[in-house]
mmCIF file of C-alpha atoms in Angstrom:
data_model
loop_
_atom_site.group_PDB
_atom_site.id
_atom_site.type_symbol
_atom_site.label_atom_id
_atom_site.label_comp_id
_atom_site.label_asym_id
_atom_site.label_seq_id
_atom_site.Cartn_x
_atom_site.Cartn_y
_atom_site.Cartn_z
ATOM 1 C CA MET A 1 83.307 88.933 92.059
ATOM 2 C CA ASN A 2 80.169 86.968 91.270
ATOM 3 C CA ARG A 3 76.818 88.396 90.173
ATOM 4 C CA ARG A 4 75.215 87.978 93.595
ATOM 5 C CA ALA A 5 77.969 89.915 95.358
ATOM 6 C CA ARG A 6 77.687 92.738 92.831
ATOM 7 C CA TRP A 7 73.955 93.060 93.403
ATOM 8 C CA GLU A 8 74.458 92.986 97.180
ATOM 9 C CA ILE A 9 76.869 95.913 96.782
ATOM 10 C CA ARG A 10 74.410 97.810 94.580
ATOM 11 C CA ILE A 11 71.542 97.268 97.023
ATOM 12 C CA PHE A 12 73.708 98.301 99.980
ATOM 13 C CA PHE A 13 74.804 101.564 98.378
ATOM 14 C CA ALA A 14 71.278 102.392 97.199
ATOM 15 C CA ALA A 15 69.923 101.871 100.725
ATOM 16 C CA TRP A 16 72.848 103.673 102.369
ATOM 17 C CA LEU A 17 72.539 106.701 100.083
ATOM 18 C CA VAL A 18 68.814 106.978 100.835
ATOM 19 C CA PHE A 19 69.578 106.705 104.563
ATOM 20 C CA LEU A 20 72.253 109.417 104.372
ATOM 21 C CA TYR A 21 69.963 111.674 102.366
ATOM 22 C CA PHE A 22 67.473 111.753 105.241
ATOM 23 C CA ARG A 23 69.844 111.442 108.204
ATOM 24 C CA ALA A 24 73.106 113.259 107.340
ATOM 25 C CA LYS A 25 72.510 116.918 108.185
ATOM 26 C CA ASP A 26 74.718 119.980 107.721
ATOM 27 C CA PRO A 27 77.674 120.239 107.961
ATOM 28 C CA PHE A 28 77.831 116.561 106.929
ATOM 29 C CA SER A 29 75.318 116.563 104.085
ATOM 30 C CA PHE A 30 78.311 116.329 101.706
ATOM 31 C CA LEU A 31 78.437 112.616 102.590
ATOM 32 C CA VAL A 32 75.585 111.871 100.182
ATOM 33 C CA LEU A 33 77.393 113.228 97.103
ATOM 34 C CA ASN A 34 80.829 111.972 98.150
ATOM 35 C CA THR A 35 79.535 108.460 98.857
ATOM 36 C CA PHE A 36 77.743 108.387 95.499
ATOM 37 C CA LEU A 37 80.897 109.527 93.683
ATOM 38 C CA GLY A 38 82.928 106.950 95.630
ATOM 39 C CA TYR A 39 80.550 104.206 94.491
ATOM 40 C CA LEU A 40 80.703 105.102 90.778
ATOM 41 C CA PRO A 41 84.174 103.597 90.042
ATOM 42 C CA ILE A 42 83.069 100.380 91.754
ATOM 43 C CA GLU A 43 80.015 100.169 89.500
ATOM 44 C CA ILE A 44 82.061 101.053 86.405
ATOM 45 C CA SER A 45 84.542 98.270 87.170
ATOM 46 C CA PHE A 46 81.661 95.762 87.141
ATOM 47 C CA HIS A 47 81.359 96.392 83.400
ATOM 48 C CA LEU A 48 84.963 95.468 82.630
ATOM 49 C CA GLY A 49 86.352 91.989 82.143
ATOM 50 C CA LYS A 50 89.142 89.990 80.547
ATOM 51 C CA VAL A 51 87.061 89.524 77.412
ATOM 52 C CA THR A 52 84.300 92.124 77.897
ATOM 53 C CA PRO A 53 83.757 94.452 76.263
ATOM 54 C CA ARG A 54 85.357 92.710 73.306
ATOM 55 C CA SER A 55 86.070 95.889 71.385
ATOM 56 C CA GLY A 56 89.064 97.898 72.534
ATOM 57 C CA TRP A 57 87.250 100.994 71.276
ATOM 58 C CA LEU A 58 84.788 100.452 74.132
ATOM 59 C CA PHE A 59 87.098 98.856 76.711
ATOM 60 C CA TRP A 60 89.631 101.695 76.958
ATOM 61 C CA PRO A 61 87.084 104.542 77.252
ATOM 62 C CA ILE A 62 85.484 102.644 80.137
ATOM 63 C CA VAL A 63 88.929 102.280 81.766
ATOM 64 C CA VAL A 64 89.515 106.037 81.395
ATOM 65 C CA LEU A 65 86.069 106.737 82.849
ATOM 66 C CA TRP A 66 86.863 104.432 85.784
ATOM 67 C CA LEU A 67 90.182 106.224 86.368
ATOM 68 C CA LEU A 68 88.513 109.641 86.352
ATOM 69 C CA PHE A 69 86.114 108.555 89.091
ATOM 70 C CA TYR A 70 88.386 106.168 91.023
ATOM 71 C CA PRO A 71 90.028 108.849 93.263
ATOM 72 C CA ASN A 72 86.568 109.503 94.731
ATOM 73 C CA ALA A 73 86.718 106.105 96.484
ATOM 74 C CA PRO A 74 89.803 106.679 98.691
ATOM 75 C CA TYR A 75 88.852 110.384 98.877
ATOM 76 C CA LEU A 76 86.332 109.536 101.594
ATOM 77 C CA LEU A 77 89.187 108.596 103.913
ATOM 78 C CA THR A 78 90.270 112.248 103.894
ATOM 79 C CA ASP A 79 86.711 113.274 104.797
ATOM 80 C CA LEU A 80 87.365 111.937 108.304
ATOM 81 C CA PHE A 81 89.126 115.234 109.056
ATOM 82 C CA HIS A 82 85.679 116.845 109.029
ATOM 83 C CA LEU A 83 84.957 115.152 112.352
ATOM 84 C CA SER A 84 86.881 118.042 113.902
ATOM 85 C CA LEU A 85 83.752 120.143 113.229
ATOM 86 C CA LEU A 86 82.091 118.221 116.066
ATOM 87 C CA GLN A 87 84.799 119.286 118.546
ATOM 88 C CA PRO A 88 85.508 115.698 119.649
ATOM 89 C CA TYR A 89 87.740 116.659 122.596
ATOM 90 C CA ALA A 90 86.403 117.918 125.914
ATOM 91 C CA LEU A 91 88.177 120.583 127.988
ATOM 92 C CA SER A 92 89.842 117.739 129.904
ATOM 93 C CA GLY A 93 91.600 116.675 126.692
ATOM 94 C CA LEU A 94 89.686 113.391 126.550
ATOM 95 C CA LEU A 95 87.364 112.316 123.748
ATOM 96 C CA ARG A 96 83.742 113.195 124.409
ATOM 97 C CA VAL A 97 81.213 110.361 124.601
ATOM 98 C CA THR A 98 78.384 112.455 123.133
ATOM 99 C CA PRO A 99 76.157 110.136 121.018
ATOM 100 C CA HIS A 100 75.850 112.772 118.246
ATOM 101 C CA LEU A 101 79.625 112.652 117.737
ATOM 102 C CA TRP A 102 79.798 108.881 117.484
ATOM 103 C CA ILE A 103 76.714 108.650 115.262
ATOM 104 C CA TYR A 104 78.410 110.844 112.658
ATOM 105 C CA PHE A 105 81.687 109.001 113.179
ATOM 106 C CA THR A 106 79.788 105.817 112.263
ATOM 107 C CA TYR A 107 78.212 107.459 109.199
ATOM 108 C CA MET A 108 81.599 108.591 107.922
ATOM 109 C CA MET A 109 83.334 105.302 108.671
ATOM 110 C CA VAL A 110 80.682 103.253 106.856
ATOM 111 C CA SER A 111 81.040 105.435 103.757
ATOM 112 C CA ALA A 112 84.839 105.604 103.946
ATOM 113 C CA VAL A 113 85.403 101.895 104.600
ATOM 114 C CA SER A 114 82.897 100.648 102.015
ATOM 115 C CA CYS A 115 84.060 102.977 99.240
ATOM 116 C CA SER A 116 87.792 102.640 99.902
ATOM 117 C CA PHE A 117 87.873 98.849 100.396
ATOM 118 C CA LEU A 118 85.655 98.152 97.399
ATOM 119 C CA GLY A 119 87.592 100.814 95.518
ATOM 120 C CA PHE A 120 90.827 98.933 96.185
ATOM 121 C CA TRP A 121 89.097 95.782 94.968
ATOM 122 C CA SER A 122 88.197 97.612 91.739
ATOM 123 C CA LEU A 123 91.826 98.752 91.420
ATOM 124 C CA ASN A 124 92.953 95.131 91.690
ATOM 125 C CA TYR A 125 90.309 93.975 89.230
ATOM 126 C CA VAL A 126 90.894 96.714 86.643
ATOM 127 C CA SER A 127 94.681 96.289 86.787
ATOM 128 C CA GLN A 128 94.186 92.557 86.252
ATOM 129 C CA THR A 129 91.962 93.077 83.208
ATOM 130 C CA ILE A 130 94.384 95.615 81.703
ATOM 131 C CA SER A 131 97.451 93.418 82.219
ATOM 132 C CA THR A 132 95.593 90.447 80.740
ATOM 133 C CA ARG A 133 94.774 92.447 77.624
ATOM 134 C CA ILE A 134 98.141 94.075 77.012
ATOM 135 C CA ALA A 135 100.650 91.712 78.660
ATOM 136 C CA LYS A 136 98.864 88.366 78.970
ATOM 137 C CA GLY A 137 98.656 88.747 82.735
ATOM 138 C CA ASN A 138 102.377 89.328 83.314
ATOM 139 C CA ARG A 139 102.947 89.860 87.043
ATOM 140 C CA TRP A 140 105.403 92.741 86.677
ATOM 141 C CA ALA A 141 103.238 94.472 84.104
ATOM 142 C CA ARG A 142 100.306 94.250 86.500
ATOM 143 C CA LEU A 143 102.371 95.656 89.376
ATOM 144 C CA THR A 144 103.492 98.551 87.183
ATOM 145 C CA ILE A 145 99.878 99.258 86.234
ATOM 146 C CA VAL A 146 98.791 99.234 89.894
ATOM 147 C CA VAL A 147 101.534 101.705 90.877
ATOM 148 C CA LEU A 148 100.756 103.982 87.919
ATOM 149 C CA LEU A 149 97.008 103.975 88.572
ATOM 150 C CA THR A 150 97.573 104.599 92.281
ATOM 151 C CA PHE A 151 99.894 107.526 91.566
ATOM 152 C CA LEU A 152 97.348 109.055 89.186
ATOM 153 C CA SER A 153 94.587 108.589 91.761
ATOM 154 C CA SER A 154 96.730 110.382 94.371
ATOM 155 C CA VAL A 155 97.034 113.329 91.998
ATOM 156 C CA GLY A 156 93.249 113.169 91.663
ATOM 157 C CA LEU A 157 92.933 113.169 95.457
ATOM 158 C CA TYR A 158 94.963 116.366 95.635
ATOM 159 C CA ILE A 159 92.847 118.006 92.939
ATOM 160 C CA GLY A 160 89.630 117.068 94.725
ATOM 161 C CA ARG A 161 90.730 117.882 98.250
ATOM 162 C CA PHE A 162 92.701 121.102 97.767
ATOM 163 C CA LEU A 163 91.507 122.517 94.440
ATOM 164 C CA ARG A 164 87.936 121.463 95.299
ATOM 165 C CA ILE A 165 87.354 120.108 91.813
ATOM 166 C CA HIS A 166 84.907 117.210 91.774
ATOM 167 C CA THR A 167 85.205 114.722 88.930
ATOM 168 C CA ILE A 168 81.773 115.608 87.659
ATOM 169 C CA TYR A 169 82.823 119.269 87.256
ATOM 170 C CA LEU A 170 85.477 118.239 84.733
ATOM 171 C CA PHE A 171 82.662 117.102 82.442
ATOM 172 C CA ILE A 172 80.501 120.189 83.032
ATOM 173 C CA ASN A 173 83.065 122.998 82.701
ATOM 174 C CA PRO A 174 86.627 121.713 82.161
ATOM 175 C CA GLU A 175 88.023 125.065 80.943
ATOM 176 C CA GLN A 176 87.535 126.611 84.377
ATOM 177 C CA PHE A 177 90.050 124.255 85.995
ATOM 178 C CA ILE A 178 92.893 124.207 83.475
ATOM 179 C CA ASN A 179 94.922 127.013 85.099
ATOM 180 C CA PRO A 180 94.604 125.706 88.714
ATOM 181 C CA ILE A 181 95.705 122.239 87.583
ATOM 182 C CA LEU A 182 98.673 123.607 85.630
ATOM 183 C CA SER A 183 99.860 125.670 88.614
ATOM 184 C CA MET A 184 99.363 123.087 91.376
ATOM 185 C CA TRP A 185 102.733 121.303 91.018
ATOM 186 C CA THR A 186 104.392 122.557 94.213
ATOM 187 C CA PRO A 187 106.676 120.731 96.696
ATOM 188 C CA ASN A 188 103.778 120.378 99.158
ATOM 189 C CA MET A 189 101.649 118.850 96.426
ATOM 190 C CA TRP A 190 104.335 116.258 95.651
ATOM 191 C CA ILE A 191 104.690 115.363 99.340
ATOM 192 C CA PHE A 192 100.937 114.833 99.604
ATOM 193 C CA VAL A 193 100.858 112.731 96.419
ATOM 194 C CA ILE A 194 103.782 110.550 97.569
ATOM 195 C CA LEU A 195 102.193 109.983 100.985
ATOM 196 C CA MET A 196 98.789 109.140 99.502
ATOM 197 C CA THR A 197 100.386 106.812 96.953
ATOM 198 C CA PHE A 198 102.168 104.981 99.770
ATOM 199 C CA LEU A 199 99.000 104.816 101.882
ATOM 200 C CA GLN A 200 96.927 103.471 98.997
ATOM 201 C CA LEU A 201 99.539 100.914 97.951
ATOM 202 C CA PHE A 202 99.880 99.751 101.553
ATOM 203 C CA SER A 203 96.102 99.343 101.892
ATOM 204 C CA TYR A 204 95.933 97.617 98.509
ATOM 205 C CA TRP A 205 98.694 95.213 99.558
ATOM 206 C CA ILE A 206 96.830 94.271 102.761
ATOM 207 C CA LEU A 207 93.614 93.674 100.805
ATOM 208 C CA TYR A 208 95.515 91.717 98.141
ATOM 209 C CA LEU A 209 97.008 89.438 100.811
ATOM 210 C CA ILE A 210 93.562 88.794 102.265
ATOM 211 C CA MET A 211 92.025 88.011 98.866
ATOM 212 C CA SER A 212 94.940 85.830 97.758
ATOM 213 C CA ASN A 213 95.051 83.755 100.927
ATOM 214 C CA SER A 214 91.282 83.366 101.190
ATOM 215 C CA ALA A 215 91.275 81.859 97.707
ATOM 216 C CA MET A 216 93.866 79.241 98.673
ATOM 217 C CA PRO A 217 92.984 76.001 100.460
ATOM 218 C CA SER A 218 94.222 75.899 104.019
ATOM 219 C CA SER A 219 97.140 73.541 104.622
ATOM 220 C CA SER A 220 97.219 71.187 107.546
ATOM 221 C CA ASN A 221 100.119 71.242 109.995
#
């Protein structure tokens, strides 16, 4: 991604966060924090590259920091369940056309789509930089890295959604969450993680196809 595109993304998120701060009211004020957390892994990925930072002592901590925040990007997709708070169905069983409902649907979709799509881009980019460093860009090594990172992010999704542990809390008071994390490995947890891993890999594959084919010259029939 070139410098101009990165600055367009930064400007968009800055403007969108300011807009949400003034327009997203309870019970949807959480969108401000969740959108900000979803943007952080995208910004962190901008500071990684095949040759930057040169020192592995700096490169790998940035990768770990990216991984800690990355689940916040697809996490916004699960926020769509909160639309049920608006009681979207009328007594007739049909969706209501109330503008208030569709305004907040738009708010949530903009945050979810921007953070998840750009998050999947950062997953592709980070996996590429890692595989280039440790395996000279080997295709199978990169695929393994993508699957591993996606699995770990699905575990992070579970921790955030059901244990209600935000990434930032792990830095503030990590001791408080050790026991819940150690005891969370239940069959239901594994089902959720497997489903979210599949969903993320499927979305990543679609985005990867789009990026790969857009970079190729079109062939004439």
